Coordinates of C-alpha atoms and ligand atoms in Angstrom, one line a residue:
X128 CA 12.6 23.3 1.5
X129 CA 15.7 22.5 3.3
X130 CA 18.8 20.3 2.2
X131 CA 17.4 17.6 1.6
X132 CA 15.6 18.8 -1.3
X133 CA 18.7 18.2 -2.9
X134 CA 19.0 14.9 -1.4
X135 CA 18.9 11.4 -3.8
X136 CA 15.7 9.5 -3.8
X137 CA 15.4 5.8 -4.3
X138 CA 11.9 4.4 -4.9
X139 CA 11.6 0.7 -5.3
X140 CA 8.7 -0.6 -6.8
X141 CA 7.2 0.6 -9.9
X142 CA 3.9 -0.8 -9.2
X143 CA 0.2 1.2 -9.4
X144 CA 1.0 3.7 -6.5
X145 CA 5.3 3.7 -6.7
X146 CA 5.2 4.8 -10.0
X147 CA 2.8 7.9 -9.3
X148 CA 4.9 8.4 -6.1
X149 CA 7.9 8.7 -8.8
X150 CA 6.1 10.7 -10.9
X151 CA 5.4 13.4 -8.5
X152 CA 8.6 12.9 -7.2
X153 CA 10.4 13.5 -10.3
X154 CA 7.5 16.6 -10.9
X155 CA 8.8 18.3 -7.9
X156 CA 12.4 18.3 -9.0
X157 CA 13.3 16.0 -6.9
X158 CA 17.2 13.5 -8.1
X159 CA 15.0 10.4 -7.8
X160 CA 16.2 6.6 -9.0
X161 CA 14.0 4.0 -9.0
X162 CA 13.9 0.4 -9.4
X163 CA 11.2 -2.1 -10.3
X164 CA 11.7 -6.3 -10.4
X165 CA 10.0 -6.1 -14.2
X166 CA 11.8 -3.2 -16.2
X167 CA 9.8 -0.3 -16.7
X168 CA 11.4 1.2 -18.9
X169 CA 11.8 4.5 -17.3
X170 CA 14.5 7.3 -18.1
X171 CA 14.9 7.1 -13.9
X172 CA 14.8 3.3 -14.0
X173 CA 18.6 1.6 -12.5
X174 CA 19.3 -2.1 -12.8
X175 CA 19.0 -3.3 -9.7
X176 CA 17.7 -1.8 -6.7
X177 CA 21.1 -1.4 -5.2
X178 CA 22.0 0.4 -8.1
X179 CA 18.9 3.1 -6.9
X180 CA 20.3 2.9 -3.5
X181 CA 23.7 3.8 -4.2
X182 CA 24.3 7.4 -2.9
X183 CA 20.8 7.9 -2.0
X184 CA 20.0 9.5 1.0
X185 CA 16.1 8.4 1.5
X186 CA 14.9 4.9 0.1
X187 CA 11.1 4.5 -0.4
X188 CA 9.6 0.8 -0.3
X189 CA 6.3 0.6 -2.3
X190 CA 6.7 -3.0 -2.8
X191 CA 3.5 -6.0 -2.4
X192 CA 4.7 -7.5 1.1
X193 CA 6.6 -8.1 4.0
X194 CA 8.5 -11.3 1.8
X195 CA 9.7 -9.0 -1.0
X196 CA 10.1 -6.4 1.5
X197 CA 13.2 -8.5 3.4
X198 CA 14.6 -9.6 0.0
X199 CA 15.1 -6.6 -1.2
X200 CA 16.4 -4.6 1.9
X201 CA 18.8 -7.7 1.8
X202 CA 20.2 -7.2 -1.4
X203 CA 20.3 -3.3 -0.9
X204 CA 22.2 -3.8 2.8
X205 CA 25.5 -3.4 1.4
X206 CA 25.0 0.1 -0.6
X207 CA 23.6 1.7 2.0
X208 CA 26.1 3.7 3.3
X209 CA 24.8 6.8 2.2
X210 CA 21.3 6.0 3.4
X211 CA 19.8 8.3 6.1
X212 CA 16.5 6.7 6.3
X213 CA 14.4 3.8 4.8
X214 CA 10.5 4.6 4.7
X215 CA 8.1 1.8 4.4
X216 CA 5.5 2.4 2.6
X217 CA 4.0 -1.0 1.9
X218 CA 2.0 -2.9 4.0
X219 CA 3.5 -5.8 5.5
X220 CA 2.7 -7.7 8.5
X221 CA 4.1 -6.8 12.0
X222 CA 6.6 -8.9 12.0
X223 CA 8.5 -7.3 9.0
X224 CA 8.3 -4.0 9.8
X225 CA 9.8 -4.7 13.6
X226 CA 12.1 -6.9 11.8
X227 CA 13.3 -3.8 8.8
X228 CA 13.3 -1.2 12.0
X229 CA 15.8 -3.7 13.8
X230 CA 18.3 -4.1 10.2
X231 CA 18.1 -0.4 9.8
X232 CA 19.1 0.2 13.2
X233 CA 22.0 -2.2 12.1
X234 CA 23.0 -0.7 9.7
X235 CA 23.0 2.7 11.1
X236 CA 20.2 4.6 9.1
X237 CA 16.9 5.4 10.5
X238 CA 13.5 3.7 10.1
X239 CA 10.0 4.9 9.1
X240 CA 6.7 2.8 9.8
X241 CA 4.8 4.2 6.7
X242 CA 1.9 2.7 5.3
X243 CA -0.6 5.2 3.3
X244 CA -4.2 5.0 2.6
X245 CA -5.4 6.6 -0.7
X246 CA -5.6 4.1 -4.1
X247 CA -4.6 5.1 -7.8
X248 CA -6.3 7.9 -8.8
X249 CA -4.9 10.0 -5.4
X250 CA -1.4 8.4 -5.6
X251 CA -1.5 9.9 -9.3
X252 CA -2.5 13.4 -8.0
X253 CA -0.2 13.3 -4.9
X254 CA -2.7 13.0 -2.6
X255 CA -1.9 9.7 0.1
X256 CA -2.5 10.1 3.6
X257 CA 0.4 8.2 5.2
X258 CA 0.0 6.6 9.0
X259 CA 3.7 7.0 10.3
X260 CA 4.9 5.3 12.9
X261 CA 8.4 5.8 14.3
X262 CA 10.4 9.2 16.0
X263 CA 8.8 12.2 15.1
X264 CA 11.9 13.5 14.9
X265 CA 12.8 11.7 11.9
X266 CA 9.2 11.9 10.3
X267 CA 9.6 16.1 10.8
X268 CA 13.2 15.6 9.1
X269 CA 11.9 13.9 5.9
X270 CA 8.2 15.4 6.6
X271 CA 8.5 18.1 3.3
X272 CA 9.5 15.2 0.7
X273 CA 6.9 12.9 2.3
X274 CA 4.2 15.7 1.8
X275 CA 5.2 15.6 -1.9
X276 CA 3.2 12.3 -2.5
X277 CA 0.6 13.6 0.5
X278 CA -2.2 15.1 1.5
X279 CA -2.1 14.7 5.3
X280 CA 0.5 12.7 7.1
X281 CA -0.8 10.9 10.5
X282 CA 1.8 10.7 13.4
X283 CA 0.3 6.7 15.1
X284 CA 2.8 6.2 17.5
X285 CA 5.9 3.8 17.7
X286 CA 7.3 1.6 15.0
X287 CA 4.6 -0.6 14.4
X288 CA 1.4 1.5 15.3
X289 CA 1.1 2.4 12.1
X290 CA 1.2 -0.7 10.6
X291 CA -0.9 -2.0 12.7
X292 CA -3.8 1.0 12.5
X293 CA -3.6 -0.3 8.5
X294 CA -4.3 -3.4 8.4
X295 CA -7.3 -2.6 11.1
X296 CA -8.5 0.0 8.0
X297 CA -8.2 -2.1 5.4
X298 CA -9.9 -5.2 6.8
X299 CA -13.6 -2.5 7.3
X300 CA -12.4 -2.1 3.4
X301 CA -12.8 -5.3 2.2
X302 CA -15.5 -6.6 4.9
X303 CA -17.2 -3.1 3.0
X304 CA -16.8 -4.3 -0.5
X305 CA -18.1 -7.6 0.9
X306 CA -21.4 -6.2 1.8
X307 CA -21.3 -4.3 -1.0
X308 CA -21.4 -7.0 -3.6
X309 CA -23.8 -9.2 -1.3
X310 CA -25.9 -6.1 -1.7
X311 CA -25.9 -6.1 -5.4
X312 CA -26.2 -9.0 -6.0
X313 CA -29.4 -10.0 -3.7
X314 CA -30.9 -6.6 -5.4
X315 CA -30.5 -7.2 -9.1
X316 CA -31.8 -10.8 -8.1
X317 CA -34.6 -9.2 -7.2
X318 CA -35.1 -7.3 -10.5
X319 CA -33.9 -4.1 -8.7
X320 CA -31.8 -2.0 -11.2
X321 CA -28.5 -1.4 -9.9
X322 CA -28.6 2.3 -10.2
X323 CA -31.8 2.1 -7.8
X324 CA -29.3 0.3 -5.5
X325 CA -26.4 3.1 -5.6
X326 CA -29.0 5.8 -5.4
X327 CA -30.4 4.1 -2.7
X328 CA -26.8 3.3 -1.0
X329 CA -25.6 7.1 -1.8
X330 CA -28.4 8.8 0.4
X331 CA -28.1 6.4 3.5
X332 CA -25.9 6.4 6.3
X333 CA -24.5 3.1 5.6
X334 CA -23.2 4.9 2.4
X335 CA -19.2 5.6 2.1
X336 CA -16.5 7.3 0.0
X337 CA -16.0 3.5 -0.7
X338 CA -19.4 2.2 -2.1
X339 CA -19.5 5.6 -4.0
X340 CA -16.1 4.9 -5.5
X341 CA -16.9 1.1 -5.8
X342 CA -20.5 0.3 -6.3
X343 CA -20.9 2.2 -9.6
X344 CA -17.8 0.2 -11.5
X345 CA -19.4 -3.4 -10.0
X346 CA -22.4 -2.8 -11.3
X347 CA -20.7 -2.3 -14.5
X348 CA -18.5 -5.1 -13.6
X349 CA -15.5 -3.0 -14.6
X350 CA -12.4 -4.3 -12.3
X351 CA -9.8 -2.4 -13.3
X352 CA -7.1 -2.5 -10.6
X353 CA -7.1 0.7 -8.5
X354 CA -6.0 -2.0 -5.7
X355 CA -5.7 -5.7 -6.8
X356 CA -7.7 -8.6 -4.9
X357 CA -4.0 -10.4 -4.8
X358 CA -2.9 -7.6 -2.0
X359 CA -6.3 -7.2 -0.4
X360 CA -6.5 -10.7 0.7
X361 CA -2.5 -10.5 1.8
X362 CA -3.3 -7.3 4.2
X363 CA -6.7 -9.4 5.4
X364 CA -4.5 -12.7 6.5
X365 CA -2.4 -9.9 8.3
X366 CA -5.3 -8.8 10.1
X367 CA -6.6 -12.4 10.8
X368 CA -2.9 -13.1 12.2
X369 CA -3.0 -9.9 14.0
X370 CA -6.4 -11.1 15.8
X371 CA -5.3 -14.5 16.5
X372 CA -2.2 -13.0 18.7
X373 CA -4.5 -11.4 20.4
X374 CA -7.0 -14.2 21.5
X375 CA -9.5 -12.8 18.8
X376 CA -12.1 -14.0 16.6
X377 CA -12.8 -12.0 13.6
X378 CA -15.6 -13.9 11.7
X379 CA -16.4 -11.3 9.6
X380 CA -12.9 -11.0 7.7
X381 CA -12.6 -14.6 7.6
X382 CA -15.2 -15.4 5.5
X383 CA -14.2 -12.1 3.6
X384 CA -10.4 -14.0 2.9
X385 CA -12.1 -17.4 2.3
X386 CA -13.8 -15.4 -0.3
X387 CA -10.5 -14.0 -1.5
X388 CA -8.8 -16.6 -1.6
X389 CA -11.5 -18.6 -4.0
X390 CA -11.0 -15.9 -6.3
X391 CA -7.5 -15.5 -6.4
X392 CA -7.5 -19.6 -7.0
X393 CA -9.7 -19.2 -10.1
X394 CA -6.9 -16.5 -11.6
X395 CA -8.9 -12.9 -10.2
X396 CA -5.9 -12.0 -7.9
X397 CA -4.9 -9.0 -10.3
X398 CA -8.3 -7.3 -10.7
X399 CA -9.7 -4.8 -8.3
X400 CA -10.6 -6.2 -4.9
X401 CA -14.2 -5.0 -6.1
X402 CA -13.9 -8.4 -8.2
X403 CA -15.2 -9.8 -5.2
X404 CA -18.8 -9.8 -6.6
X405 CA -17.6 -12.1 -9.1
X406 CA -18.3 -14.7 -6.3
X407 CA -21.9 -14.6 -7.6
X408 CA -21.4 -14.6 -11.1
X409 CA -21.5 -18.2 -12.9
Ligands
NAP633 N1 -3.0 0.3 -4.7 C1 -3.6 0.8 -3.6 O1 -4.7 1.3 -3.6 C2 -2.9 0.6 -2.2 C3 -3.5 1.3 -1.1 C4 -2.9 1.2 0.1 C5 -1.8 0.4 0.3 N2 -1.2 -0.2 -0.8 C6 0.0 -1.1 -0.5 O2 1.1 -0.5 -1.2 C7 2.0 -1.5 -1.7 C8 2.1 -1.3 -3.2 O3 0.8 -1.4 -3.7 P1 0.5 -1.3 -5.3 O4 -0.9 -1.3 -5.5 O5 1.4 -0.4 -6.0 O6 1.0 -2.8 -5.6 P2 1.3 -3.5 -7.0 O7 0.8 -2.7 -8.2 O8 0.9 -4.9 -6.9 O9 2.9 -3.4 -7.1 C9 3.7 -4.3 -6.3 C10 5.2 -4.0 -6.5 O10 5.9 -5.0 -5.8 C11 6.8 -5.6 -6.7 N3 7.1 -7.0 -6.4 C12 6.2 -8.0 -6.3 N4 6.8 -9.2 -6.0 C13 8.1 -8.9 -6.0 C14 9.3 -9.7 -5.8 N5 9.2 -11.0 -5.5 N6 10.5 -9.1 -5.8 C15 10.6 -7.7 -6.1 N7 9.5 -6.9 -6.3 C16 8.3 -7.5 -6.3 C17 6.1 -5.5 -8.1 O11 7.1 -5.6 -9.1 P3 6.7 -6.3 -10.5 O12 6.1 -5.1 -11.3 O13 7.9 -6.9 -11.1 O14 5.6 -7.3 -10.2 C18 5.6 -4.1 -8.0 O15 6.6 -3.1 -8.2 C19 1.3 -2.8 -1.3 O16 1.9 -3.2 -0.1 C20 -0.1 -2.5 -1.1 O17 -0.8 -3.4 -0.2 C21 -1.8 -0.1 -2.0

């Protein structure tokens, strides 16, 4: 690795995957700082997040949404002097990510589009495949410390793309886990067993690295947060938003976010988006 192995690191956002992404950060040697809204108590952990940005040469956002993602490149704005390049890694609506590309610009460091697919258990192992949109220049620059927290990293295009080509994924994600608990829950109705169901779901070709990952734990109704409803229903209003500027209709996703939405209400927003088969319980 070149330079910029040396390089400071801030991460900001200590949440499910940042603080893996920190991990294996920290794992690979790497000078990392990071910074978290609720103190995590970490021996890497600074005060405020323009305390992490301070001298650091590549800043990491794995924060919940476009909102938090303005407030905080505000409050970081004037230590970043040093900064060569903030990369996005949360998803956030179009709008923010044109709008963060435009403030770096201003601020004379260099912008990556950088949302990742890949939940808990492969942000723990390193293992995200991040969508990257923005000069491939830049991405083949920063490419070896990105590759850290990766297993593939997927060039989409211009700022944007790759924010875009996210949100598209996640909305067949939750219209998945949709169908999924519609599934199980007009089977067991039935007096099907569940594990008939997943059997059944695990040999046919509507059958998925999701419903093998999900379908087990909501049959157990175990929702422990690998991705939280909360974040699942913000990146499906970002799809509906992203149809609606373009004249569409997306049925399908809307009733998924109704659905969502209900949940969240009634106080589910932290569990696993999987917690949408708790629609059908009493
Ligand atoms: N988990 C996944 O499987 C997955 C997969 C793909 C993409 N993503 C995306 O990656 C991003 C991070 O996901 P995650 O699962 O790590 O989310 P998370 O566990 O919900 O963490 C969210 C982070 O944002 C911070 N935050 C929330 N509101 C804030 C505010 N007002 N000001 C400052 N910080 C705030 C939280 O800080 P506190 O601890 O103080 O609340 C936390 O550090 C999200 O955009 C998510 O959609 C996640």
């Amino acid at each position: 690795m070149d330079r910029i192995s040396n390089s400071q690191i801030a991460v900001l956002g200590m949440g499910i995957i940042g603080s893996r992404c920190a991990d294996n950060l920290n794992t690979a040697n790497m000078n990392v700082r990071t910074w978290n809204r609720t103190p995590k108590n970490r021996t890497d952990g600074m005060d405020t997040a323009a305390d992490a940005v301070t001298g650091s040469e590549i800043i990491f956002f794995y924060l919940n949404n476009g909102v938090t993602c303005r407030e905080i490149f505000e409050s970081i704005k004037p230590a970043l002097q040093e900064s060569k390049v903030i990369i996005n890694c949360s998803t956030v609506d179009l709008e923010t990510t044109l709008w963060l590309a435009q403030e770096c610009k201003k601020a004379g460091c260099h912008f990556l589009d950088c949302p990742f697919t890949g939940s808990k258990v492969a942000a723990g192992r390193g293992e995200l495949v991040y969508y990257v949109g923005g000069d491939e220049t830049v991405l083949d620059h920063y490419r070896t410390i990105l590759e850290i927290t990766a297993k593939e990293i997927i060039p989409m295009g211009k700022v944007g793309d790759a924010t875009v080509v996210k949100i598209a994924t996640n909305l067949i994600s939750a219209s998945t886990v949709q169908a999924l608990s519609e599934s199980l829950a007009i089977a067991t109705a039935h007096g099907i067993p569940s594990d008939k169901l997943i059997s059944a779901v695990s040999g046919n070709a509507c059958g998925s690295v999701l419903s093998s990952m999900k379908l087990p734990t909501m049959a157990n109704g175990d929702y422990e947060t690998h991705f939280s409803l909360e974040n699942m229903l913000k990146d499906a209003n970002f799809g509906l938003s992203l149809a609606e500027n373009a004249g569409l209709k997306t049925p399908g996703i809307q009733t998924t976010a109704t659905v969502m939405q209900e949940l969240c209400d009634k106080g589910s927003g932290t569990l696993d988006f999987s917690a949408l088969l708790q629609q059908f319980e009493a």
